[in-house]
Amino acid sequence: VAFSAYQTANYTTTDGVGLTWTATHVNRGSCFNTTNGKFTAPVAGVYQFLFYQLTQGDNSTGDVRIRLNNAVVAGHYGYGSNTTNHKQSSIMCCFSLSANDVIHITSHGTQNWNSNHGGFSGLLIG
């Protein structure tokens, strides 16, 4: 079980919106849904996830949260008041999941995401 998803165009999110990813490099086990941006664990085990993304200018905050069954379990916040700043958001973490647990990422505040500088990946490690 492994996936690596990415966005194919720049996009803007607003407060509380779940990030979606339009394409995958890998989707072994077909557990990642590009329509809703959610990963559903097919079996119980320890999974590792990596999120990385570049936000661009316009006071974007780089505020993201990883959610497990809608509960926030990890997050990153970066802010720059200069409209020319770019913010890098990245989170790597491991979770012990049960079968059918769902992992997804939400954005908080208005953010302008750069399509070719980010992604969301996960894999079963044991």
mmCIF file of C-alpha atoms in Angstrom:
data_model
loop_
_atom_site.group_PDB
_atom_site.id
_atom_site.type_symbol
_atom_site.label_atom_id
_atom_site.label_comp_id
_atom_site.label_asym_id
_atom_site.label_seq_id
_atom_site.Cartn_x
_atom_site.Cartn_y
_atom_site.Cartn_z
ATOM 1 C CA VAL A 1 0.000 0.000 0.000
ATOM 2 C CA ALA A 2 1.521 3.289 -1.120
ATOM 3 C CA PHE A 3 0.458 6.518 -2.812
ATOM 4 C CA SER A 4 2.049 9.720 -4.016
ATOM 5 C CA ALA A 5 -0.370 12.443 -5.150
ATOM 6 C CA TYR A 6 0.109 15.870 -6.664
ATOM 7 C CA GLN A 7 -1.819 18.817 -8.101
ATOM 8 C CA THR A 8 -1.635 19.600 -11.817
ATOM 9 C CA ALA A 9 -2.575 23.314 -11.649
ATOM 10 C CA ASN A 10 -2.192 26.243 -9.247
ATOM 11 C CA TYR A 11 -5.211 26.680 -6.986
ATOM 12 C CA THR A 12 -6.549 28.689 -4.045
ATOM 13 C CA THR A 13 -8.198 27.310 -0.919
ATOM 14 C CA THR A 14 -10.263 28.969 1.780
ATOM 15 C CA ASP A 15 -10.594 28.249 5.491
ATOM 16 C CA GLY A 16 -11.249 24.626 6.426
ATOM 17 C CA VAL A 17 -11.174 23.249 2.880
ATOM 18 C CA GLY A 18 -9.875 19.728 2.356
ATOM 19 C CA LEU A 19 -7.000 19.638 -0.119
ATOM 20 C CA THR A 20 -7.530 17.544 -3.209
ATOM 21 C CA TRP A 21 -4.925 16.155 -5.570
ATOM 22 C CA THR A 22 -5.683 15.680 -9.242
ATOM 23 C CA ALA A 23 -3.135 13.010 -10.091
ATOM 24 C CA THR A 24 -0.941 10.292 -8.606
ATOM 25 C CA HIS A 25 2.525 9.023 -9.385
ATOM 26 C CA VAL A 26 1.713 5.847 -7.435
ATOM 27 C CA ASN A 27 -1.553 4.530 -6.020
ATOM 28 C CA ARG A 28 -0.726 0.943 -5.098
ATOM 29 C CA GLY A 29 -3.796 -0.645 -3.527
ATOM 30 C CA SER A 30 -6.044 2.135 -4.923
ATOM 31 C CA CYS A 31 -6.554 3.517 -1.402
ATOM 32 C CA PHE A 32 -6.103 7.190 -2.292
ATOM 33 C CA ASN A 33 -9.052 9.072 -3.798
ATOM 34 C CA THR A 34 -8.060 11.988 -6.066
ATOM 35 C CA THR A 35 -11.637 13.306 -6.071
ATOM 36 C CA ASN A 36 -11.819 14.012 -2.334
ATOM 37 C CA GLY A 37 -8.106 13.915 -1.385
ATOM 38 C CA LYS A 38 -8.588 11.185 1.209
ATOM 39 C CA PHE A 39 -6.575 8.061 1.966
ATOM 40 C CA THR A 40 -8.484 5.107 3.434
ATOM 41 C CA ALA A 41 -6.384 2.443 5.167
ATOM 42 C CA PRO A 42 -7.196 -0.969 3.675
ATOM 43 C CA VAL A 43 -5.650 -2.874 6.602
ATOM 44 C CA ALA A 44 -4.527 -2.129 10.151
ATOM 45 C CA GLY A 45 -0.873 -1.165 10.525
ATOM 46 C CA VAL A 46 1.646 1.621 10.924
ATOM 47 C CA TYR A 47 1.592 4.143 8.079
ATOM 48 C CA GLN A 48 3.946 6.993 7.277
ATOM 49 C CA PHE A 49 2.666 10.181 5.614
ATOM 50 C CA LEU A 50 4.449 13.134 4.065
ATOM 51 C CA PHE A 51 2.875 16.404 3.017
ATOM 52 C CA TYR A 52 4.879 19.195 1.417
ATOM 53 C CA GLN A 53 3.737 22.280 -0.454
ATOM 54 C CA LEU A 54 4.741 25.779 -1.412
ATOM 55 C CA THR A 55 2.252 28.630 -0.989
ATOM 56 C CA GLN A 56 2.858 31.766 -2.969
ATOM 57 C CA GLY A 57 2.555 35.435 -1.960
ATOM 58 C CA ASP A 58 -0.688 37.234 -1.153
ATOM 59 C CA ASN A 59 -0.278 36.752 2.598
ATOM 60 C CA SER A 60 -0.829 32.988 2.302
ATOM 61 C CA THR A 61 -0.260 31.419 5.699
ATOM 62 C CA GLY A 62 0.954 27.906 4.939
ATOM 63 C CA ASP A 63 -1.481 26.663 7.618
ATOM 64 C CA VAL A 64 -2.339 22.987 7.109
ATOM 65 C CA ARG A 65 -3.593 20.150 9.297
ATOM 66 C CA ILE A 66 -3.523 16.392 8.896
ATOM 67 C CA ARG A 67 -6.765 14.823 10.027
ATOM 68 C CA LEU A 68 -7.429 11.255 11.123
ATOM 69 C CA ASN A 69 -11.141 10.494 10.853
ATOM 70 C CA ASN A 70 -11.687 14.306 10.904
ATOM 71 C CA ALA A 71 -9.737 14.873 14.151
ATOM 72 C CA VAL A 72 -6.612 17.060 13.850
ATOM 73 C CA VAL A 73 -3.528 14.937 14.591
ATOM 74 C CA ALA A 74 -0.732 17.114 13.153
ATOM 75 C CA GLY A 75 -0.298 20.566 11.686
ATOM 76 C CA HIS A 76 2.036 23.226 10.399
ATOM 77 C CA TYR A 77 1.730 27.003 10.451
ATOM 78 C CA GLY A 78 3.945 29.515 8.710
ATOM 79 C CA TYR A 79 3.110 33.173 8.119
ATOM 80 C CA GLY A 80 4.700 36.015 6.223
ATOM 81 C CA SER A 81 3.101 39.449 5.877
ATOM 82 C CA ASN A 82 5.035 40.361 2.733
ATOM 83 C CA THR A 83 2.899 39.603 -0.335
ATOM 84 C CA THR A 84 5.974 38.418 -2.242
ATOM 85 C CA ASN A 85 6.881 35.763 0.334
ATOM 86 C CA HIS A 86 6.567 32.081 -0.404
ATOM 87 C CA LYS A 87 5.936 29.696 2.474
ATOM 88 C CA GLN A 88 6.970 26.060 2.620
ATOM 89 C CA SER A 89 4.719 23.745 4.598
ATOM 90 C CA SER A 90 5.810 20.206 5.351
ATOM 91 C CA ILE A 91 4.727 17.502 7.750
ATOM 92 C CA MET A 92 5.985 13.944 8.105
ATOM 93 C CA CYS A 93 4.436 11.610 10.654
ATOM 94 C CA CYS A 94 3.556 7.998 11.430
ATOM 95 C CA PHE A 95 0.218 6.724 12.705
ATOM 96 C CA SER A 96 -1.065 3.355 13.846
ATOM 97 C CA LEU A 97 -4.252 3.018 11.809
ATOM 98 C CA SER A 98 -7.144 0.584 11.889
ATOM 99 C CA ALA A 99 -8.689 -0.713 8.683
ATOM 100 C CA ASN A 100 -10.960 1.983 7.154
ATOM 101 C CA ASP A 101 -9.367 4.886 9.054
ATOM 102 C CA VAL A 102 -9.234 7.993 6.845
ATOM 103 C CA ILE A 103 -6.365 10.488 6.552
ATOM 104 C CA HIS A 104 -6.708 13.820 4.740
ATOM 105 C CA ILE A 105 -5.324 17.362 4.842
ATOM 106 C CA THR A 106 -7.193 20.610 5.371
ATOM 107 C CA SER A 107 -6.071 24.140 4.626
ATOM 108 C CA HIS A 108 -6.818 27.025 6.983
ATOM 109 C CA GLY A 109 -7.033 30.615 5.872
ATOM 110 C CA THR A 110 -6.871 31.679 2.222
ATOM 111 C CA GLN A 111 -3.891 30.115 0.505
ATOM 112 C CA ASN A 112 -2.535 30.138 -3.028
ATOM 113 C CA TRP A 113 -0.915 26.793 -3.762
ATOM 114 C CA ASN A 114 1.779 26.312 -6.381
ATOM 115 C CA SER A 115 0.946 23.142 -8.311
ATOM 116 C CA ASN A 116 4.399 21.845 -9.145
ATOM 117 C CA HIS A 117 5.959 22.320 -5.709
ATOM 118 C CA GLY A 118 4.141 19.890 -3.476
ATOM 119 C CA GLY A 119 2.395 16.636 -2.845
ATOM 120 C CA PHE A 120 0.935 14.183 -0.390
ATOM 121 C CA SER A 121 2.328 10.669 0.039
ATOM 122 C CA GLY A 122 1.786 7.728 2.318
ATOM 123 C CA LEU A 123 2.761 4.097 2.715
ATOM 124 C CA LEU A 124 2.235 1.112 4.961
ATOM 125 C CA ILE A 125 5.476 0.457 6.844
ATOM 126 C CA GLY A 126 4.440 -2.393 9.117
#
